GROMACS .gro file of C-alpha atoms in nm:
model
  202
    1PRO     CA    1   6.123   1.874   2.312
    2PHE     CA    2   6.097   2.077   1.980
    3ARG     CA    3   6.423   2.254   2.088
    4ASP     CA    4   6.620   1.913   2.130
    5PRO     CA    5   6.886   1.908   1.869
    6ARG     CA    6   6.798   1.549   1.773
    7ILE     CA    7   6.450   1.687   1.686
    8ARG     CA    8   6.591   1.965   1.476
    9ASP     CA    9   6.813   1.713   1.301
   10ALA     CA   10   6.509   1.476   1.225
   11ALA     CA   11   6.317   1.793   1.111
   12GLU     CA   12   6.588   1.891   0.859
   13VAL     CA   13   6.598   1.524   0.722
   14LEU     CA   14   6.209   1.547   0.694
   15GLN     CA   15   6.243   1.877   0.519
   16ARG     CA   16   6.507   1.758   0.282
   17LEU     CA   17   6.319   1.453   0.178
   18GLU     CA   18   6.001   1.650   0.135
   19LEU     CA   19   5.814   1.435   0.393
   20VAL     CA   20   5.534   1.544   0.632
   21LEU     CA   21   5.574   1.579   0.992
   22ASP     CA   22   5.232   1.483   1.179
   23CYS     CA   23   5.226   1.602   1.548
   24ASN     CA   24   4.962   1.566   1.828
   25GLY     CA   25   4.895   1.858   2.057
   26PRO     CA   26   4.878   1.805   2.429
   27GLU     CA   27   4.669   1.520   2.554
   28THR     CA   28   4.756   1.498   2.915
   29HIS     CA   29   4.579   1.719   3.149
   30PRO     CA   30   4.637   1.985   3.242
   31LEU     CA   31   4.708   2.071   2.871
   32ASP     CA   32   4.995   2.269   2.798
   33PHE     CA   33   4.900   2.444   2.469
   34GLU     CA   34   5.141   2.728   2.488
   35GLY     CA   35   5.423   2.495   2.548
   36VAL     CA   36   5.350   2.219   2.292
   37LEU     CA   37   5.182   2.410   2.026
   38GLY     CA   38   5.416   2.709   2.070
   39GLY     CA   39   5.714   2.469   2.049
   40LEU     CA   40   5.569   2.331   1.732
   41ALA     CA   41   5.527   2.671   1.583
   42ASP     CA   42   5.901   2.746   1.640
   43LEU     CA   43   5.989   2.430   1.469
   44ALA     CA   44   5.762   2.514   1.177
   45ALA     CA   45   5.910   2.856   1.153
   46ALA     CA   46   6.263   2.713   1.175
   47PHE     CA   47   6.209   2.467   0.872
   48PRO     CA   48   5.963   2.667   0.648
   49LYS     CA   49   5.983   2.418   0.366
   50LEU     CA   50   5.885   2.129   0.611
   51ILE     CA   51   5.499   2.069   0.606
   52VAL     CA   52   5.368   2.026   0.957
   53VAL     CA   53   5.037   1.874   1.032
   54VAL     CA   54   4.873   1.932   1.368
   55ASN     CA   55   4.632   1.650   1.460
   56HIS     CA   56   4.310   1.634   1.652
   57CYS     CA   57   4.258   2.027   1.637
   58GLY     CA   58   4.562   2.086   1.836
   59GLY     CA   59   4.516   1.854   2.133
   60ALA     CA   60   4.247   1.696   2.366
   61VAL     CA   61   4.030   2.010   2.326
   62GLY     CA   62   3.680   2.006   2.470
   63PRO     CA   63   3.466   2.029   2.801
   64ARG     CA   64   3.711   1.862   3.024
   65CYS     CA   65   3.988   2.125   2.973
   66PHE     CA   66   3.779   2.421   2.888
   67ASP     CA   67   3.510   2.384   3.167
   68ALA     CA   68   3.766   2.315   3.427
   69MET     CA   69   4.011   2.579   3.338
   70PRO     CA   70   3.840   2.857   3.132
   71GLY     CA   71   4.151   3.032   3.044
   72LYS     CA   72   4.280   2.732   2.866
   73ARG     CA   73   4.038   2.811   2.566
   74ALA     CA   74   4.209   3.145   2.501
   75GLU     CA   75   4.562   2.977   2.522
   76TRP     CA   76   4.443   2.723   2.271
   77GLU     CA   77   4.305   2.974   2.044
   78LEU     CA   78   4.624   3.202   2.048
   79SER     CA   79   4.850   2.896   1.983
   80MET     CA   80   4.646   2.782   1.695
   81GLN     CA   81   4.635   3.136   1.548
   82ARG     CA   82   5.016   3.136   1.575
   83LEU     CA   83   5.045   2.813   1.393
   84ALA     CA   84   4.803   2.926   1.129
   85GLY     CA   85   5.032   3.229   1.067
   86LEU     CA   86   5.274   2.993   0.933
   87PRO     CA   87   5.200   2.883   0.578
   88ASN     CA   88   5.367   2.530   0.600
   89THR     CA   89   5.135   2.435   0.892
   90TYR     CA   90   4.799   2.228   0.827
   91VAL     CA   91   4.558   2.094   1.074
   92LYS     CA   92   4.336   1.766   1.103
   93VAL     CA   93   3.985   1.864   1.202
   94GLY     CA   94   3.856   1.575   1.426
   95GLY     CA   95   3.954   1.362   1.728
   96LEU     CA   96   3.709   1.521   1.967
   97GLN     CA   97   3.521   1.198   2.021
   98MET     CA   98   3.785   1.070   2.258
   99GLU     CA   99   3.692   1.023   2.613
  100VAL     CA  100   3.996   1.259   2.723
  101ASN     CA  101   3.814   1.560   2.549
  102GLY     CA  102   3.517   1.535   2.787
  103PHE     CA  103   3.199   1.546   2.568
  104MET     CA  104   2.906   1.328   2.695
  105LEU     CA  105   2.933   1.073   2.396
  106GLY     CA  106   3.035   0.729   2.545
  107PRO     CA  107   2.807   0.448   2.621
  108ASP     CA  108   2.877   0.521   2.999
  109LYS     CA  109   2.764   0.886   2.946
  110ARG     CA  110   2.437   0.825   2.753
  111GLU     CA  111   2.176   0.561   2.681
  112ALA     CA  112   2.156   0.597   2.317
  113PRO     CA  113   2.429   0.726   2.064
  114MET     CA  114   2.416   1.087   1.975
  115SER     CA  115   2.284   1.160   1.636
  116SER     CA  116   2.506   1.333   1.352
  117CYS     CA  117   2.286   1.655   1.399
  118ASP     CA  118   2.351   1.671   1.758
  119LEU     CA  119   2.720   1.580   1.737
  120ALA     CA  120   2.780   1.844   1.476
  121GLU     CA  121   2.591   2.096   1.716
  122VAL     CA  122   2.832   2.038   2.016
  123THR     CA  123   3.156   2.016   1.826
  124MET     CA  124   3.082   2.304   1.618
  125PRO     CA  125   3.244   2.578   1.826
  126ILE     CA  126   3.574   2.397   1.807
  127TYR     CA  127   3.554   2.301   1.447
  128SER     CA  128   3.448   2.635   1.307
  129PHE     CA  129   3.709   2.805   1.499
  130VAL     CA  130   3.991   2.583   1.355
  131ILE     CA  131   3.842   2.586   0.993
  132ASN     CA  132   3.805   2.985   1.014
  133THR     CA  133   4.141   3.022   1.152
  134PHE     CA  134   4.352   2.807   0.907
  135GLY     CA  135   4.098   2.815   0.599
  136VAL     CA  136   3.971   2.518   0.420
  137GLN     CA  137   4.273   2.493   0.197
  138ARG     CA  138   4.478   2.400   0.500
  139CYS     CA  139   4.224   2.191   0.694
  140MET     CA  140   4.129   1.811   0.643
  141PHE     CA  141   3.859   1.643   0.834
  142GLU     CA  142   3.975   1.311   1.016
  143SER     CA  143   3.815   1.008   1.146
  144ASN     CA  144   4.066   0.919   1.432
  145PHE     CA  145   3.931   0.553   1.427
  146PRO     CA  146   3.928   0.328   1.606
  147VAL     CA  147   3.993   0.568   1.897
  148ASP     CA  148   3.691   0.776   1.847
  149ARG     CA  149   3.461   0.476   1.849
  150TRP     CA  150   3.420   0.549   2.219
  151GLY     CA  151   3.221   0.833   2.143
  152THR     CA  152   3.049   0.769   1.798
  153SER     CA  153   3.026   0.555   1.495
  154TYR     CA  154   3.215   0.609   1.182
  155ARG     CA  155   2.901   0.679   0.980
  156ILE     CA  156   2.768   0.928   1.244
  157LEU     CA  157   3.095   1.115   1.241
  158TRP     CA  158   3.127   1.157   0.881
  159ASN     CA  159   2.765   1.286   0.863
  160ALA     CA  160   2.847   1.518   1.156
  161PHE     CA  161   3.124   1.660   0.944
  162LYS     CA  162   2.913   1.713   0.644
  163ARG     CA  163   2.649   1.906   0.859
  164VAL     CA  164   2.928   2.115   1.014
  165ALA     CA  165   3.037   2.204   0.653
  166ASN     CA  166   2.690   2.290   0.554
  167LYS     CA  167   2.630   2.507   0.876
  168LEU     CA  168   2.925   2.709   0.802
  169GLY     CA  169   2.813   2.763   0.438
  170ILE     CA  170   3.118   2.616   0.273
  171SER     CA  171   3.090   2.598  -0.108
  172GLN     CA  172   3.129   2.264  -0.305
  173ALA     CA  173   3.482   2.341  -0.416
  174ASP     CA  174   3.587   2.397  -0.059
  175LYS     CA  175   3.414   2.088   0.069
  176GLU     CA  176   3.633   1.900  -0.174
  177SER     CA  177   3.939   2.050  -0.005
  178LEU     CA  178   3.804   1.969   0.345
  179PHE     CA  179   3.708   1.606   0.287
  180HIS     CA  180   3.985   1.485   0.062
  181GLY     CA  181   4.154   1.768  -0.141
  182THR     CA  182   4.386   1.902   0.127
  183ALA     CA  183   4.483   1.552   0.237
  184GLY     CA  184   4.569   1.473  -0.127
  185LYS     CA  185   4.786   1.763  -0.159
  186VAL     CA  186   4.967   1.731   0.171
  187TYR     CA  187   5.041   1.364   0.129
  188LYS     CA  188   5.086   1.384  -0.250
  189ILE     CA  189   4.816   1.115  -0.320
  190ASP     CA  190   4.622   1.152  -0.662
  191LEU     CA  191   4.261   1.138  -0.541
  192PRO     CA  192   3.952   1.125  -0.765
  193SER     CA  193   3.647   1.352  -0.713
  194ALA     CA  194   3.424   1.272  -0.396
  195ASP     CA  195   3.093   1.434  -0.482
  196TRP     CA  196   2.907   1.119  -0.401
  197ALA     CA  197   3.045   1.105  -0.060
  198LEU     CA  198   2.933   1.450   0.034
  199GLN     CA  199   2.578   1.365   0.057
  200THR     CA  200   2.457   1.369   0.410
  201LYS     CA  201   2.275   1.055   0.557
  202LYS     CA  202   2.147   0.992   0.901
   0.00000   0.00000   0.00000
């Protein structure tokens, strides 16, 4: 779809008006990372002044896809690396708590909700890859609520994000970027410091 002249015309308008293009990766199985993310990379390259934000770590990534088709993990990684090579691309880090991702999180999968510590552990391989690939200055944590409510609570999710940041050894200044600074820059919102929000609670 990204080669459609109408999409290209719309992207030109967004670029001219200095607006942001938010786009989901593939979420219908089997996931076509190369087609969707590769097409998005082509679009971002064609419009270098257009800010492109990739939602949900690039698609419905997780056990449902990667366990069933192991080669898809490499396809996803290569597609995300290609996007990361374009300085006008950013990524929202989150969205893994949907049923379509395949993590054993929902009420039909377990008796008690997963703790923030356990949630951070099971999602760390994906989050760490995305953050290390794009860098904290081009990443922003996202809640994806209410859709993510199937797999976790709002409080547990954000505490899991804090644990992920701590496990990665991210500095306080870089945490500011991940938790709100990058979003403020991309969407041109003047945000105050959020030191108080970076404390981890259960």
